Amino acid sequence: MSNRENFSSTFGIIAAAAGSAVGLGNIWRFPYVAGENGGGAFLLIYIFIVLILGIPLLISEMMIGRRAQANVIGSFKKLGPKSSIIIGIIGLLAAFIILSFYSTVGGWTIHYIYASISGEVFKLDYQQYFTNFKDKSFLPLLWQVIFLIMTAIIILGGVKKGIENCSKVLMPLLILMLIILMIRAVTLPGSKSGIDFFIKPDFSKVTGKTFLAAMGQAFFSLSIGMGAMLTYGSYIKKDQNLTFIGFSITIADTLIAILAGFVIFPTLFSFNVAPNQGPGLIFVTLPAIFDQMPWGAGFSTLFFILLLIASLTSSISLLEVIVAVLKEELKWSRTLSTIITTILVMCLGVFTTLSWNTFQNLFITTAQGNCMYIFDICDYFSSNILLPLGGFLIMLYVGWYLKKDVFYEELSAGVNNKFTLSLRSMIFFIVKYIAPLVIILVFLNGLGII
Ligand code: PHE
């Protein structure tokens, strides 16, 4: 065997992979996308997509990585055919783009730690405060650089030490915090209509775009379609049960997103804020709840610290995708690979962070008349186009190229219970036929082609 690093235990793998999945996607992105797409109906479609596409793709990615014992490019090189390397290239591109705007929001999170401690976030109108801050140039960039440096430092520590240790402690704390916040949120006056908005589906608002948004959100939130789970899969030993790991991560990730919904929507409605705020949503709602709680500033500080850690365990998985390629394919050292990648991401990151400042004239207007700035374009293009495209190709690859025997072999390794084994045929059938078809339909429908 090679001398690649490995995760040491099932719990360690789940913590690391769930660490990748759980992050800004659940707490920042899910509520804002759900809010823009009608709430309850979006939630149902989201859950459907997570089940039908999320779990099978997550498992497929991990099995490719574990089988090949290599990064996103190396895996396809090893398992062949040559043309499949394109999947790795799409993954690298997605990792770059996502990191660039992910670090913008990671930076906002750091700013909110600072603003909670200083108390300035509670002084003005929350919405005004966020807009003023986001539209600045120096401060958001500074926080973004700090966020990227933190990500790079963890990656320099290597997979086992860095990633696993960090994820293990955080997850339980974050969940506890969200539960406390949810209790406060649902007991706010007027919160009932927020709960209704989130759980009572209104199908009259569902369009092809709702499905596309739900698919993009599911892929983003589960870190699938671009090789993050493939890369982590390559650090998983042969005695581990991939089916179990896949289900655990998906369930944890989805529950946390739903929990975040129960924090954000009741609060929004209680404070009469419109749910379609876009990417600033949590930054204008959460301070409102904290302000209504005893020790609000303390809770706020703690919450944003936890959110920062959750986003770091995700951003490291994005950076690791690229670093693993440079290290293994180009034989660069981990240090050099990390430094070069971080600098490149920062170059693109300047554009996303200054979307509302220096580059405010660069936007496109959607059919609904909304402006999409560089930030929004990166967010939309990577989540709604690149990830589903990558996921589509990965499933075709597993279903039609690697085929059943390989799939069964990988899903049987480390498994000794009959029930899990019996799931293999169903999952394979979904990977081979159903999932690619669903992705095509959602694509064509969402982009207005059918
Ligand atoms: N899933 C992460 C989150 O929810 C983001 C991410 C996307 C990480 C894609 C890796 C790959 O925050």
Coordinates of C-alpha atoms and ligand atoms in Angstrom, one line a residue:
M1 CA 0.0 0.0 0.0
S2 CA 1.0 3.6 -0.4
N3 CA 2.0 5.9 2.3
R4 CA -1.0 8.1 2.0
E5 CA -2.5 9.5 5.1
N6 CA -5.7 7.9 6.4
F7 CA -8.5 8.8 8.7
S8 CA -8.1 6.7 11.9
S9 CA -11.7 5.7 12.8
T10 CA -15.2 5.6 11.5
F11 CA -16.1 8.4 13.8
G12 CA -13.1 10.4 12.5
I13 CA -14.2 9.9 8.9
I14 CA -17.8 10.9 9.6
A15 CA -16.6 13.9 11.6
A16 CA -14.4 15.0 8.8
A17 CA -16.8 14.4 6.0
A18 CA -19.7 15.8 7.9
G19 CA -17.4 18.7 8.7
S20 CA -17.0 19.3 5.0
A21 CA -20.7 19.1 4.4
V22 CA -21.9 21.1 7.4
G23 CA -20.9 24.7 7.0
L24 CA -22.1 28.0 5.6
G25 CA -24.1 25.9 3.1
N26 CA -26.5 24.9 5.9
I27 CA -26.7 28.0 8.0
W28 CA -26.0 30.8 5.6
R29 CA -27.0 29.5 2.1
F30 CA -29.9 27.1 2.9
P31 CA -32.2 29.7 4.6
Y32 CA -31.5 32.4 1.9
V33 CA -32.2 30.0 -1.0
A34 CA -35.2 28.6 0.7
G35 CA -36.4 32.1 1.4
E36 CA -36.1 33.2 -2.2
N37 CA -37.8 30.0 -3.4
G38 CA -41.0 30.0 -1.4
G39 CA -40.1 28.2 1.8
G40 CA -42.2 25.0 2.5
A41 CA -42.4 23.7 -1.1
F42 CA -38.7 24.3 -1.5
L43 CA -38.0 22.2 1.7
L44 CA -39.9 19.3 0.4
I45 CA -38.3 19.3 -3.0
Y46 CA -34.9 19.7 -1.3
I47 CA -35.5 16.6 0.8
F48 CA -36.5 14.7 -2.2
I49 CA -33.4 15.7 -4.1
V50 CA -31.1 14.9 -1.2
L51 CA -32.6 11.4 -1.0
I52 CA -32.6 10.6 -4.7
L53 CA -29.4 12.3 -5.8
G54 CA -27.5 13.3 -2.6
I55 CA -27.0 9.9 -1.0
P56 CA -26.1 7.9 -4.1
L57 CA -23.7 10.5 -5.4
L58 CA -22.0 10.9 -2.0
I59 CA -21.4 7.2 -1.9
S60 CA -20.3 7.0 -5.5
E61 CA -17.7 9.8 -5.0
M62 CA -16.3 8.2 -1.9
M63 CA -16.0 4.8 -3.6
I64 CA -14.1 6.2 -6.6
G65 CA -11.7 7.9 -4.2
R66 CA -11.2 4.9 -2.0
R67 CA -10.8 2.6 -5.0
A68 CA -8.2 4.7 -6.7
Q69 CA -6.5 6.0 -3.6
A70 CA -5.9 9.2 -5.3
N71 CA -7.1 12.8 -5.9
V72 CA -9.8 14.0 -8.3
I73 CA -7.4 14.0 -11.3
G74 CA -5.4 11.0 -10.3
S75 CA -8.4 8.8 -9.6
F76 CA -9.8 9.2 -13.1
K77 CA -6.3 8.8 -14.6
K78 CA -5.8 5.5 -12.7
L79 CA -9.3 4.0 -13.3
G80 CA -9.4 5.3 -16.8
P81 CA -10.5 6.1 -19.5
K82 CA -8.4 9.2 -20.3
S83 CA -11.3 11.3 -21.2
S84 CA -12.8 11.0 -17.7
I85 CA -10.2 13.4 -16.4
I86 CA -12.5 16.1 -17.6
I87 CA -14.6 15.3 -14.4
G88 CA -11.6 16.1 -12.3
I89 CA -11.0 19.4 -14.2
I90 CA -14.6 20.4 -13.6
G91 CA -14.1 19.6 -9.9
L92 CA -11.0 21.7 -9.7
L93 CA -12.7 24.6 -11.4
A94 CA -15.7 24.3 -9.0
A95 CA -13.3 24.2 -6.0
F96 CA -11.6 27.4 -7.1
I97 CA -14.8 29.3 -7.7
I98 CA -16.6 28.1 -4.5
L99 CA -13.6 28.9 -2.4
S100 CA -13.5 32.4 -3.7
F101 CA -16.9 33.4 -2.6
Y102 CA -17.0 31.0 0.4
S103 CA -14.1 32.9 1.8
T104 CA -16.0 36.1 1.3
V105 CA -18.8 34.8 3.6
G106 CA -16.2 33.2 5.9
G107 CA -14.8 36.7 6.2
W108 CA -18.2 38.2 7.0
T109 CA -18.5 35.6 9.7
I110 CA -15.2 36.7 11.3
H111 CA -16.4 40.3 11.1
Y112 CA -19.6 39.4 13.0
I113 CA -17.5 37.8 15.8
Y114 CA -15.7 41.1 16.1
A115 CA -18.9 43.2 15.8
S116 CA -20.6 41.0 18.5
I117 CA -17.8 41.6 20.9
S118 CA -17.7 45.3 20.2
G119 CA -21.5 45.4 20.3
E120 CA -21.6 47.6 17.2
V121 CA -23.9 45.2 15.4
F122 CA -26.7 45.8 17.9
K123 CA -26.5 49.6 17.6
L124 CA -27.9 50.3 14.2
D125 CA -30.6 48.9 12.0
Y126 CA -29.3 45.3 11.3
Q127 CA -30.0 45.6 7.6
Q128 CA -28.2 48.9 7.4
Y129 CA -25.3 47.6 9.4
F130 CA -24.8 44.6 7.1
T131 CA -25.1 46.6 3.9
N132 CA -22.7 49.3 5.1
F133 CA -20.1 46.7 6.0
K134 CA -20.5 44.5 2.9
D135 CA -20.1 47.5 0.6
K136 CA -16.8 48.6 2.1
S137 CA -13.6 47.6 0.4
F138 CA -10.8 47.2 2.9
L139 CA -12.5 45.4 5.9
P140 CA -14.2 42.6 4.0
L141 CA -11.0 41.9 2.1
L142 CA -9.0 41.8 5.2
W143 CA -11.3 39.3 6.9
Q144 CA -11.3 37.2 3.7
V145 CA -7.5 37.0 3.7
I146 CA -7.6 36.0 7.3
F147 CA -10.2 33.3 6.6
L148 CA -8.1 31.9 3.8
I149 CA -4.9 32.0 5.9
M150 CA -6.7 30.0 8.6
T151 CA -7.8 27.5 6.0
A152 CA -4.3 27.2 4.7
I153 CA -2.8 26.7 8.1
I154 CA -5.1 23.8 8.9
I155 CA -4.4 22.2 5.5
L156 CA -0.7 22.5 6.2
G157 CA -1.2 20.3 9.2
G158 CA -2.2 17.5 6.9
V159 CA -5.4 15.4 6.7
K160 CA -5.4 13.5 9.9
K161 CA -4.1 16.0 12.4
G162 CA -5.8 19.0 10.9
I163 CA -9.1 18.0 9.5
E164 CA -10.2 15.2 11.8
N165 CA -9.3 16.8 15.2
C166 CA -10.9 20.1 14.3
S167 CA -14.2 18.5 13.1
K168 CA -14.7 16.2 16.1
V169 CA -15.2 18.9 18.7
L170 CA -17.2 21.3 16.8
M171 CA -20.2 19.5 15.5
P172 CA -22.0 18.8 18.8
L173 CA -21.4 22.3 20.1
L174 CA -22.8 23.9 16.9
I175 CA -25.9 21.7 17.1
L176 CA -26.5 22.6 20.7
M177 CA -26.2 26.3 19.9
L178 CA -28.7 26.0 17.0
I179 CA -31.2 24.3 19.3
I180 CA -30.9 27.1 21.9
L181 CA -31.5 29.6 19.1
M182 CA -34.4 27.7 17.7
I183 CA -36.1 27.7 21.1
R184 CA -35.7 31.4 21.3
A185 CA -36.8 31.9 17.7
V186 CA -40.0 29.9 17.9
T187 CA -41.1 31.6 21.1
L188 CA -40.8 35.1 19.6
P189 CA -44.1 36.9 19.1
G190 CA -45.4 36.4 15.6
S191 CA -43.0 33.6 14.9
K192 CA -45.9 31.3 13.9
S193 CA -46.2 32.6 10.4
G194 CA -42.5 32.0 9.9
I195 CA -42.9 28.4 10.9
D196 CA -45.8 28.1 8.5
F197 CA -43.8 29.6 5.7
F198 CA -41.1 27.0 6.3
I199 CA -43.2 23.9 6.7
K200 CA -46.4 24.5 4.8
P201 CA -45.7 24.0 1.1
D202 CA -47.3 26.5 -1.3
F203 CA -47.0 24.7 -4.6
S204 CA -48.4 27.5 -6.6
K205 CA -45.0 29.2 -6.4
V206 CA -43.0 26.1 -7.6
T207 CA -41.4 26.5 -11.0
G208 CA -38.5 24.8 -12.8
K209 CA -36.2 27.3 -11.1
T210 CA -37.3 26.0 -7.7
F211 CA -36.1 22.5 -8.6
L212 CA -32.8 23.9 -10.0
A213 CA -32.2 25.9 -6.9
A214 CA -33.0 22.9 -4.6
M215 CA -30.6 20.7 -6.6
G216 CA -27.8 23.3 -6.5
Q217 CA -28.4 23.7 -2.8
A218 CA -28.3 20.0 -2.1
F219 CA -25.1 19.6 -4.0
F220 CA -23.5 22.5 -2.4
S221 CA -24.6 21.6 1.1
L222 CA -23.4 17.9 0.8
S223 CA -20.1 19.0 -0.8
I224 CA -20.8 16.7 -3.8
G225 CA -20.3 17.0 -7.6
M226 CA -16.7 18.3 -7.4
G227 CA -14.5 15.8 -5.8
A228 CA -14.4 16.9 -2.2
M229 CA -16.0 13.7 -1.0
L230 CA -13.9 11.8 -3.6
T231 CA -10.7 13.2 -2.1
Y232 CA -11.9 12.4 1.5
G233 CA -12.9 9.0 0.2
S234 CA -9.3 8.4 -0.8
Y235 CA -8.3 8.7 2.9
I236 CA -10.8 6.1 4.0
K237 CA -9.5 2.6 4.7
K238 CA -10.9 -0.5 3.1
D239 CA -12.5 -1.8 6.3
Q240 CA -15.0 1.1 6.4
N241 CA -18.7 0.9 5.5
L242 CA -19.3 3.5 2.8
T243 CA -23.1 3.1 2.8
F244 CA -23.3 3.8 6.5
I245 CA -21.0 6.8 6.2
G246 CA -22.9 8.2 3.3
F247 CA -26.3 8.0 5.1
S248 CA -24.9 9.4 8.3
I249 CA -23.4 12.5 6.7
T250 CA -26.5 13.2 4.6
I251 CA -28.8 12.9 7.5
A252 CA -26.7 15.1 9.8
D253 CA -26.3 17.7 7.1
T254 CA -30.0 17.9 6.3
L255 CA -31.1 18.0 9.9
I256 CA -28.7 20.9 10.5
A257 CA -30.1 22.9 7.5
I258 CA -33.6 22.3 8.7
L259 CA -32.7 23.4 12.2
A260 CA -31.2 26.6 10.7
G261 CA -34.5 27.1 8.9
F262 CA -36.3 26.9 12.2
V263 CA -34.0 29.6 13.6
I264 CA -34.2 32.0 10.7
F265 CA -37.8 32.0 9.4
P266 CA -39.6 32.4 12.7
T267 CA -37.3 35.3 13.5
L268 CA -37.8 36.9 10.0
F269 CA -41.5 36.9 10.3
S270 CA -41.4 38.1 13.9
F271 CA -39.4 41.1 12.9
N272 CA -41.2 41.6 9.6
V273 CA -38.2 41.1 7.4
A274 CA -38.9 39.8 3.9
P275 CA -37.5 36.2 3.4
N276 CA -36.0 37.0 0.0
Q277 CA -33.1 39.1 1.3
G278 CA -30.5 37.1 -0.6
P279 CA -27.0 36.3 0.8
G280 CA -27.2 38.8 3.7
L281 CA -30.2 37.0 5.2
I282 CA -28.6 35.4 8.3
F283 CA -26.5 38.5 9.0
V284 CA -29.5 40.6 9.3
T285 CA -31.7 38.1 11.2
L286 CA -29.4 36.6 13.7
P287 CA -28.4 39.8 15.4
A288 CA -32.1 40.5 15.8
I289 CA -32.6 37.2 17.8
F290 CA -29.5 37.7 19.9
D291 CA -30.7 41.2 20.8
Q292 CA -33.9 39.5 22.2
M293 CA -31.9 37.2 24.4
P294 CA -30.3 37.5 27.8
W295 CA -26.5 37.6 27.3
G296 CA -27.2 38.3 23.6
A297 CA -23.8 39.7 22.8
G298 CA -22.1 36.7 24.4
F299 CA -24.3 34.2 22.5
S300 CA -23.8 36.1 19.3
T301 CA -20.0 35.9 19.7
L302 CA -20.1 32.2 20.5
F303 CA -22.5 31.5 17.6
F304 CA -20.3 33.2 15.0
I305 CA -17.2 31.5 16.4
L306 CA -18.9 28.2 15.9
L307 CA -20.1 29.1 12.5
L308 CA -16.5 30.1 11.6
I309 CA -15.2 26.8 12.7
A310 CA -18.0 25.0 10.8
S311 CA -17.1 27.0 7.7
L312 CA -13.4 26.2 8.1
T313 CA -14.0 22.5 8.2
S314 CA -15.7 23.0 4.9
S315 CA -13.2 25.3 3.3
I316 CA -10.4 23.0 4.1
S317 CA -12.1 20.3 2.1
L318 CA -12.3 22.6 -0.9
L319 CA -8.7 23.6 -0.6
E320 CA -7.7 19.9 -0.1
V321 CA -9.2 19.0 -3.4
I322 CA -6.7 21.3 -5.2
V323 CA -3.8 20.7 -2.9
A324 CA -4.1 16.9 -3.2
V325 CA -3.9 17.3 -7.0
L326 CA -0.8 19.5 -7.0
K327 CA 0.9 17.4 -4.5
E328 CA 0.3 14.0 -6.1
E329 CA 0.2 14.9 -9.7
L330 CA 2.8 17.6 -9.9
K331 CA 4.8 16.3 -6.9
W332 CA 4.9 19.7 -5.3
S333 CA 5.3 19.8 -1.5
R334 CA 2.1 20.2 0.6
T335 CA 3.4 23.6 1.7
L336 CA 4.1 24.9 -1.8
S337 CA 0.8 23.5 -3.1
T338 CA -1.1 25.2 -0.3
I339 CA 0.5 28.5 -0.6
I340 CA 0.2 28.8 -4.4
T341 CA -3.5 27.7 -4.3
T342 CA -4.3 30.1 -1.5
I343 CA -2.8 33.0 -3.5
L344 CA -4.7 32.1 -6.6
V345 CA -8.0 31.8 -4.7
M346 CA -7.3 35.2 -3.2
C347 CA -6.9 36.7 -6.6
L348 CA -10.3 35.5 -7.7
G349 CA -11.7 36.3 -4.2
V350 CA -10.9 40.0 -4.6
F351 CA -13.5 40.1 -7.3
T352 CA -16.2 38.3 -5.4
T353 CA -15.7 40.3 -2.2
L354 CA -15.6 43.7 -4.0
S355 CA -18.7 42.8 -6.0
W356 CA -20.7 45.6 -4.4
N357 CA -17.8 48.1 -4.3
T358 CA -15.1 48.3 -7.0
F359 CA -17.0 46.0 -9.3
Q360 CA -20.5 47.1 -8.6
N361 CA -20.9 48.0 -12.3
L362 CA -20.3 44.4 -13.3
F363 CA -23.7 42.7 -13.0
I364 CA -26.3 40.9 -15.1
T365 CA -30.0 41.5 -14.7
T366 CA -32.2 38.5 -14.4
A367 CA -35.6 38.0 -16.0
Q368 CA -37.2 39.0 -12.7
G369 CA -35.2 42.2 -12.7
N370 CA -32.7 41.3 -10.0
C371 CA -29.1 42.3 -10.3
M372 CA -26.6 39.4 -10.1
Y373 CA -23.1 40.7 -9.1
I374 CA -19.9 38.8 -9.5
F375 CA -20.5 37.2 -6.1
D376 CA -24.0 36.0 -7.1
I377 CA -22.8 34.8 -10.5
C378 CA -20.0 32.7 -8.9
D379 CA -22.5 31.3 -6.3
Y380 CA -25.1 30.5 -9.0
F381 CA -22.8 29.1 -11.6
S382 CA -20.8 26.8 -9.3
S383 CA -23.8 25.4 -7.3
N384 CA -26.5 25.3 -9.9
I385 CA -24.4 24.4 -13.0
L386 CA -20.9 23.0 -12.2
L387 CA -21.8 20.8 -9.3
P388 CA -24.8 19.1 -10.9
L389 CA -22.8 18.7 -14.1
G390 CA -20.0 17.1 -12.2
G391 CA -22.4 14.9 -10.3
F392 CA -24.1 13.8 -13.5
L393 CA -20.8 12.8 -15.0
I394 CA -19.7 11.0 -11.9
M395 CA -22.8 8.9 -11.8
L396 CA -22.6 8.0 -15.4
Y397 CA -19.0 7.1 -14.8
V398 CA -19.8 4.8 -11.9
G399 CA -23.0 3.3 -13.5
W400 CA -21.8 2.8 -17.0
Y401 CA -18.0 2.6 -16.9
L402 CA -17.0 1.1 -13.5
K403 CA -20.1 -1.0 -13.5
K404 CA -21.9 -3.1 -11.0
D405 CA -19.1 -5.5 -9.8
V406 CA -16.8 -2.7 -8.8
F407 CA -19.6 -0.8 -7.1
Y408 CA -20.8 -3.9 -5.2
E409 CA -17.2 -4.7 -4.2
E410 CA -16.6 -1.3 -2.7
L411 CA -20.0 -1.2 -1.0
S412 CA -19.4 -4.6 0.5
A413 CA -16.0 -3.8 2.0
G414 CA -16.3 -3.5 5.8
V415 CA -19.9 -4.5 5.8
N416 CA -21.3 -7.4 7.7
N417 CA -25.0 -6.7 8.0
K418 CA -27.5 -8.0 5.4
F419 CA -29.6 -4.9 5.3
T420 CA -26.8 -2.6 4.2
L421 CA -25.8 -5.2 1.5
S422 CA -29.4 -5.3 0.3
L423 CA -29.3 -1.6 -0.4
R424 CA -26.6 -1.9 -3.0
S425 CA -28.7 -2.9 -5.9
M426 CA -31.2 -0.1 -5.3
I427 CA -28.5 2.5 -4.9
F428 CA -26.7 1.2 -8.1
F429 CA -30.0 1.4 -10.0
I430 CA -30.5 5.0 -9.0
V431 CA -26.9 5.9 -9.8
K432 CA -27.1 4.3 -13.2
Y433 CA -30.5 5.3 -14.4
I434 CA -32.6 7.5 -12.2
A435 CA -30.2 10.1 -10.9
P436 CA -28.7 11.1 -14.3
L437 CA -32.2 11.3 -15.7
V438 CA -33.4 13.5 -12.8
I439 CA -30.4 15.8 -13.2
I440 CA -31.1 16.2 -16.9
L441 CA -34.8 17.0 -16.3
V442 CA -34.1 19.5 -13.6
F443 CA -31.5 21.2 -15.7
L444 CA -33.6 21.4 -18.8
N445 CA -36.6 22.5 -16.9
G446 CA -34.7 25.0 -14.7
L447 CA -32.9 26.6 -17.5
G448 CA -36.2 27.0 -19.3
I449 CA -35.4 24.6 -22.1
I450 CA -38.4 22.3 -21.5
Ligands
PHE1 N1 -20.8 21.8 1.9 C1 -20.1 23.0 2.4 C2 -21.1 23.8 3.2 O1 -22.2 23.5 3.3 C3 -19.6 23.8 1.2 C4 -18.8 22.9 0.2 C5 -19.2 22.8 -1.1 C6 -17.7 22.3 0.6 C7 -18.6 22.0 -2.0 C8 -17.0 21.4 -0.2 C9 -17.4 21.3 -1.5 O2 -20.7 24.8 3.8

